[in-house]
Structures are given as structure tokens and as C-alpha cells.
Tab-separated table of C-alpha atoms in Angstrom:
chain	number	residue	atom	x	y	z
P	1	MET	CA	-30.292	-8.644	28.743
P	2	SER	CA	-31.795	-11.610	26.914
P	3	VAL	CA	-35.455	-11.914	25.973
P	4	LEU	CA	-37.830	-14.688	27.037
P	5	HIS	CA	-40.576	-15.590	24.559
P	6	VAL	CA	-43.438	-17.586	26.093
P	7	PHE	CA	-45.666	-19.445	23.619
P	8	ASP	CA	-49.004	-21.120	24.116
P	9	MET	CA	-49.543	-24.062	21.745
P	10	ASP	CA	-53.207	-24.982	21.172
P	11	GLY	CA	-54.858	-22.292	19.059
P	12	THR	CA	-51.703	-20.186	18.974
P	13	LEU	CA	-49.001	-22.281	17.326
P	14	LEU	CA	-51.500	-24.991	16.414
P	15	LEU	CA	-53.992	-23.090	14.291
P	16	GLY	CA	-57.663	-23.582	15.109
P	17	SER	CA	-56.985	-26.892	16.774
P	18	THR	CA	-55.531	-28.705	19.754
P	19	ALA	CA	-53.265	-31.681	20.235
P	20	SER	CA	-56.201	-33.735	21.495
P	21	VAL	CA	-58.329	-32.849	18.478
P	22	GLU	CA	-55.553	-33.853	16.080
P	23	LEU	CA	-54.836	-37.113	17.883
P	24	ALA	CA	-58.551	-37.934	18.056
P	25	ARG	CA	-58.998	-37.250	14.344
P	26	TYR	CA	-56.247	-39.720	13.525
P	27	LEU	CA	-57.723	-42.346	15.868
P	28	GLY	CA	-61.290	-41.843	14.630
P	29	ILE	CA	-62.650	-40.688	17.984
P	30	SER	CA	-63.267	-37.034	17.194
P	31	GLU	CA	-66.782	-36.987	18.660
P	32	GLN	CA	-65.558	-38.084	22.082
P	33	ILE	CA	-62.903	-35.381	22.249
P	34	ALA	CA	-65.224	-32.737	20.779
P	35	ILE	CA	-67.519	-33.117	23.778
P	36	LEU	CA	-64.639	-32.684	26.216
P	37	GLU	CA	-63.238	-29.715	24.273
P	38	LYS	CA	-66.623	-27.986	24.291
P	39	LEU	CA	-67.041	-28.425	28.039
P	40	SER	CA	-63.494	-27.245	28.647
P	41	SER	CA	-63.885	-24.122	26.501
P	42	ALA	CA	-67.089	-23.267	28.351
P	43	GLY	CA	-65.290	-23.513	31.676
P	44	GLU	CA	-67.414	-26.494	32.711
P	45	LEU	CA	-64.509	-28.940	32.837
P	46	THR	CA	-61.204	-28.436	34.625
P	47	ASN	CA	-58.057	-29.482	32.844
P	48	ILE	CA	-57.605	-32.194	35.446
P	49	GLU	CA	-60.973	-33.691	34.572
P	50	PHE	CA	-60.336	-33.264	30.843
P	51	HIS	CA	-57.167	-35.320	31.102
P	52	ARG	CA	-58.675	-37.823	33.493
P	53	ARG	CA	-61.306	-38.610	30.847
P	54	SER	CA	-58.998	-38.464	27.824
P	55	HIS	CA	-56.050	-40.352	29.323
P	56	PRO	CA	-57.504	-43.824	28.531
P	57	LEU	CA	-57.997	-42.800	24.895
P	58	TRP	CA	-54.264	-42.332	24.325
P	59	GLN	CA	-53.008	-45.604	25.759
P	60	GLY	CA	-52.681	-47.309	22.370
P	61	LEU	CA	-50.582	-44.538	20.845
P	62	THR	CA	-47.045	-45.275	19.688
P	63	ALA	CA	-44.168	-42.874	19.145
P	64	ASP	CA	-44.520	-43.296	15.384
P	65	VAL	CA	-48.226	-42.413	15.459
P	66	ILE	CA	-47.596	-39.350	17.611
P	67	ASP	CA	-44.820	-38.258	15.225
P	68	THR	CA	-47.193	-38.661	12.277
P	69	VAL	CA	-49.992	-36.657	13.912
P	70	PHE	CA	-47.542	-33.984	15.017
P	71	ALA	CA	-46.123	-33.593	11.512
P	72	GLN	CA	-49.575	-33.434	9.907
P	73	SER	CA	-51.038	-30.915	12.356
P	74	PRO	CA	-51.959	-27.378	11.194
P	75	TRP	CA	-49.013	-25.409	12.536
P	76	ILE	CA	-48.859	-21.648	12.094
P	77	GLY	CA	-46.634	-20.575	9.221
P	78	HIS	CA	-42.889	-19.999	9.650
P	79	LEU	CA	-42.766	-21.275	13.229
P	80	ARG	CA	-39.300	-22.750	12.907
P	81	ALA	CA	-37.992	-19.639	11.159
P	82	VAL	CA	-39.094	-17.509	14.110
P	83	TRP	CA	-37.514	-19.828	16.642
P	84	ASP	CA	-34.321	-19.944	14.610
P	85	ASP	CA	-34.189	-16.150	14.750
P	86	ILE	CA	-34.843	-16.143	18.499
P	87	ALA	CA	-31.972	-18.582	19.037
P	88	ALA	CA	-29.659	-16.629	16.721
P	89	ARG	CA	-30.209	-13.551	18.878
P	90	GLY	CA	-29.285	-15.489	22.020
P	91	GLU	CA	-32.876	-15.312	23.253
P	92	THR	CA	-35.072	-18.079	24.656
P	93	ALA	CA	-38.347	-19.573	23.431
P	94	ILE	CA	-40.401	-21.755	25.759
P	95	VAL	CA	-43.810	-23.377	25.365
P	96	ILE	CA	-46.378	-23.757	28.141
P	97	SER	CA	-49.358	-25.881	27.200
P	98	MET	CA	-52.262	-27.619	28.898
P	99	SER	CA	-51.948	-30.452	26.358
P	100	PRO	CA	-50.210	-33.821	26.806
P	101	LEU	CA	-46.469	-33.607	27.248
P	102	PHE	CA	-45.922	-36.567	24.927
P	103	PHE	CA	-47.154	-34.336	22.074
P	104	VAL	CA	-45.884	-30.908	23.175
P	105	GLN	CA	-42.340	-32.100	23.855
P	106	ARG	CA	-41.841	-32.627	20.122
P	107	LEU	CA	-41.649	-28.842	19.754
P	108	SER	CA	-38.175	-29.090	21.271
P	109	ARG	CA	-37.102	-30.574	17.941
P	110	TRP	CA	-38.108	-27.332	16.238
P	111	GLY	CA	-36.294	-24.987	18.597
P	112	ALA	CA	-38.221	-24.603	21.832
P	113	ALA	CA	-35.621	-24.346	24.583
P	114	ARG	CA	-38.028	-25.835	27.119
P	115	VAL	CA	-41.576	-27.123	27.117
P	116	TYR	CA	-44.003	-27.379	30.016
P	117	ALA	CA	-47.155	-29.421	29.611
P	118	THR	CA	-49.522	-31.886	31.248
P	119	ASP	CA	-47.885	-35.243	31.825
P	120	SER	CA	-50.635	-37.638	30.770
P	121	PRO	CA	-48.385	-40.664	30.319
P	122	ILE	CA	-48.834	-43.557	27.955
P	123	GLY	CA	-48.356	-46.855	29.721
P	124	SER	CA	-48.849	-45.676	33.287
P	125	VAL	CA	-51.633	-44.456	35.534
P	126	PHE	CA	-53.127	-40.988	35.434
P	127	ASP	CA	-51.766	-38.614	38.097
P	128	GLU	CA	-53.723	-35.405	38.556
P	129	THR	CA	-50.752	-33.695	40.246
P	130	LEU	CA	-49.010	-33.702	36.849
P	131	VAL	CA	-51.800	-31.762	35.123
P	132	LEU	CA	-51.289	-28.080	34.335
P	133	GLU	CA	-54.064	-25.555	34.862
P	134	ALA	CA	-54.112	-22.003	33.501
P	135	TYR	CA	-52.723	-20.454	36.699
P	136	HIS	CA	-49.614	-22.612	36.375
P	137	LYS	CA	-48.545	-20.481	33.414
P	138	VAL	CA	-47.974	-17.550	35.758
P	139	GLU	CA	-46.023	-19.701	38.218
P	140	ILE	CA	-43.873	-21.236	35.489
P	141	VAL	CA	-43.019	-17.892	33.917
P	142	GLU	CA	-42.140	-16.422	37.309
P	143	ARG	CA	-39.865	-19.394	38.024
P	144	VAL	CA	-38.161	-19.273	34.612
P	145	VAL	CA	-37.609	-15.524	34.963
P	146	ALA	CA	-36.083	-15.936	38.422
P	147	ASP	CA	-33.947	-18.963	37.575
P	148	GLY	CA	-32.786	-17.595	34.229
P	149	GLY	CA	-32.084	-14.064	35.402
P	150	PHE	CA	-34.478	-12.518	32.905
P	151	ASP	CA	-35.727	-8.958	33.241
P	152	LYS	CA	-39.540	-8.992	33.516
P	153	ASP	CA	-39.626	-6.128	31.014
P	154	ARG	CA	-37.914	-8.415	28.492
P	155	VAL	CA	-40.555	-11.137	28.572
P	156	VAL	CA	-43.280	-11.430	25.933
P	157	ALA	CA	-46.133	-13.945	25.821
P	158	TYR	CA	-48.119	-15.208	22.828
P	159	GLY	CA	-51.572	-16.719	23.400
P	160	ASP	CA	-55.161	-16.991	22.280
P	161	SER	CA	-57.639	-18.457	24.771
P	162	HIS	CA	-58.967	-18.644	28.320
P	163	THR	CA	-55.897	-20.544	29.508
P	164	ASP	CA	-53.801	-17.465	28.697
P	165	ILE	CA	-55.943	-15.032	30.679
P	166	PRO	CA	-54.146	-15.455	34.044
P	167	LEU	CA	-50.744	-14.792	32.435
P	168	PHE	CA	-51.952	-11.904	30.282
P	169	SER	CA	-53.695	-10.413	33.321
P	170	THR	CA	-50.335	-9.918	35.049
P	171	GLY	CA	-49.585	-7.070	32.642
P	172	ILE	CA	-46.845	-8.997	30.872
P	173	ARG	CA	-45.977	-7.784	27.388
P	174	SER	CA	-48.132	-9.899	25.134
P	175	VAL	CA	-49.378	-10.597	21.627
P	176	ALA	CA	-52.843	-12.081	21.128
P	177	VAL	CA	-52.626	-14.495	18.195
P	178	ASN	CA	-55.966	-15.304	16.532
P	179	ALA	CA	-57.373	-14.838	19.998
P	180	SER	CA	-60.704	-14.564	21.751
P	181	ALA	CA	-62.067	-11.109	22.536
P	182	ALA	CA	-61.245	-11.579	26.218
P	183	VAL	CA	-57.591	-12.288	25.471
P	184	GLU	CA	-57.330	-9.488	22.917
P	185	ALA	CA	-58.646	-7.049	25.522
P	186	LEU	CA	-55.738	-7.942	27.817
P	187	ALA	CA	-53.009	-8.109	25.187
P	188	SER	CA	-50.461	-5.417	24.398
P	189	LEU	CA	-50.907	-6.054	20.671
P	190	ARG	CA	-53.115	-8.258	18.493
P	191	TYR	CA	-52.443	-10.366	15.404
P	192	ARG	CA	-54.694	-12.385	13.117
P	193	GLY	CA	-53.268	-14.523	10.353
P	194	ASN	CA	-51.113	-17.522	9.519
P	195	ASP	CA	-47.582	-16.132	9.646
P	196	LEU	CA	-45.820	-16.240	13.000
P	197	ARG	CA	-43.175	-13.870	11.656
P	198	GLU	CA	-45.771	-11.087	11.696
P	199	ALA	CA	-46.826	-11.788	15.293
P	200	TYR	CA	-43.140	-12.004	16.203
P	201	ALA	CA	-42.484	-8.611	14.610
P	202	LEU	CA	-45.159	-7.143	16.863
P	203	ALA	CA	-43.530	-8.788	19.856
P	204	ARG	CA	-40.150	-7.317	18.942
P	205	SER	CA	-41.711	-3.865	18.851
P	206	LEU	CA	-42.599	-4.341	22.517
P	207	ILE	CA	-39.086	-5.177	23.660
P	208	GLU	CA	-36.772	-3.162	21.412
């Protein structure tokens, strides 16, 4: 039976950074986003409130600017090689992120079969019902497993921060990638470094 690989983005695939941080750096508004990121990491700001406050900051973005920021962001090494291998094996890679969909969806170009993210649209009003919170990761994985006919024992998650705790707490096979101590304590295996192939090798050891 096929394998489902579930990737977090910020801090996991995007090393030491987030989509919002990278976009803010390009726009010259890093201080504004840094405050929101700090409050969010401390658990003092829900993702809904984070996106409510950041949504106005993105309204001047164009597709070309987003493409530029995406390309220049600090992605973990050999990401596309890993996803190519996953596809070659007939397996599935998905991404679940709290970040704006307009940024995360570009990972589909690199091999993500599906992406799930907060829809903080450019050119329309903010809608809090379209914001993902950490618990949604569990719901999304359960739905993908059911709809895709995956065996729960053939699912592996990759993550690093507090937004991954609900999913990792389910007992799912998991690899903590450059993660916090809390996430590492819940993970099946742990990896630190800048080569996704090495984290992927650990994941394969859990399912083969």
C-alpha cells in the first residue's frame, strides 16, 4: 500500500524562517512581522489573529514578487530530489502549513501532490473561516487517509514546531526536523541539518 508523507513548511522545509518573514524582508517590513511571529511562537496570538493583522500587509503583492520571494527563500537542501523519489515510488507528498496559501501553493510546482494552507487572499477581504490552526493538521491528515485509502501505519509526518504538536501527539510515525524540544520528545526519530534526503532516509526506516 502506498505511503503518505506529510510535510510542514515553516521551519521544516523553509529553514529557520517562515513565509511571512521572507515576504516581510522583501517588502521592508520585517519589524512588524517579527512582533507577530514572536507573539505567535509564545502562544499569545492565534493563527486567526496573526493573519487578521498581517493580511493588509500583503495586499500590494504581485505574482511576480511572490515568485521572487519564493525562489530566494532558504529551502532545505535536496527538497525536490526527495519529492521526485516519493513520486517515482508511487507515493504521495502533501504539505500542511499555517502560512498563506498564495505562497505555499507554489510548492506544487516542486512536486507536492496537494497543499493545505491558510487562504489569506490578495485582493479580497479577510475571512477567518479560511485560516488553519494547528488542530486542523490532524483533521486534514485523517481526511486524506480516509479519502485516499492510505493505511495509517504507512503515514509519516515531518515537522518542527508547536503547530506540529497536535499531529505528532496522535502517535503518527514522525521525523522532527530541526525541531523544538517539545516536538522532538513526541517524534519517532529526530534530524538536524540541511539535507532533506537524510530526514527522508529516517522516515523510510519507519515504513519499510
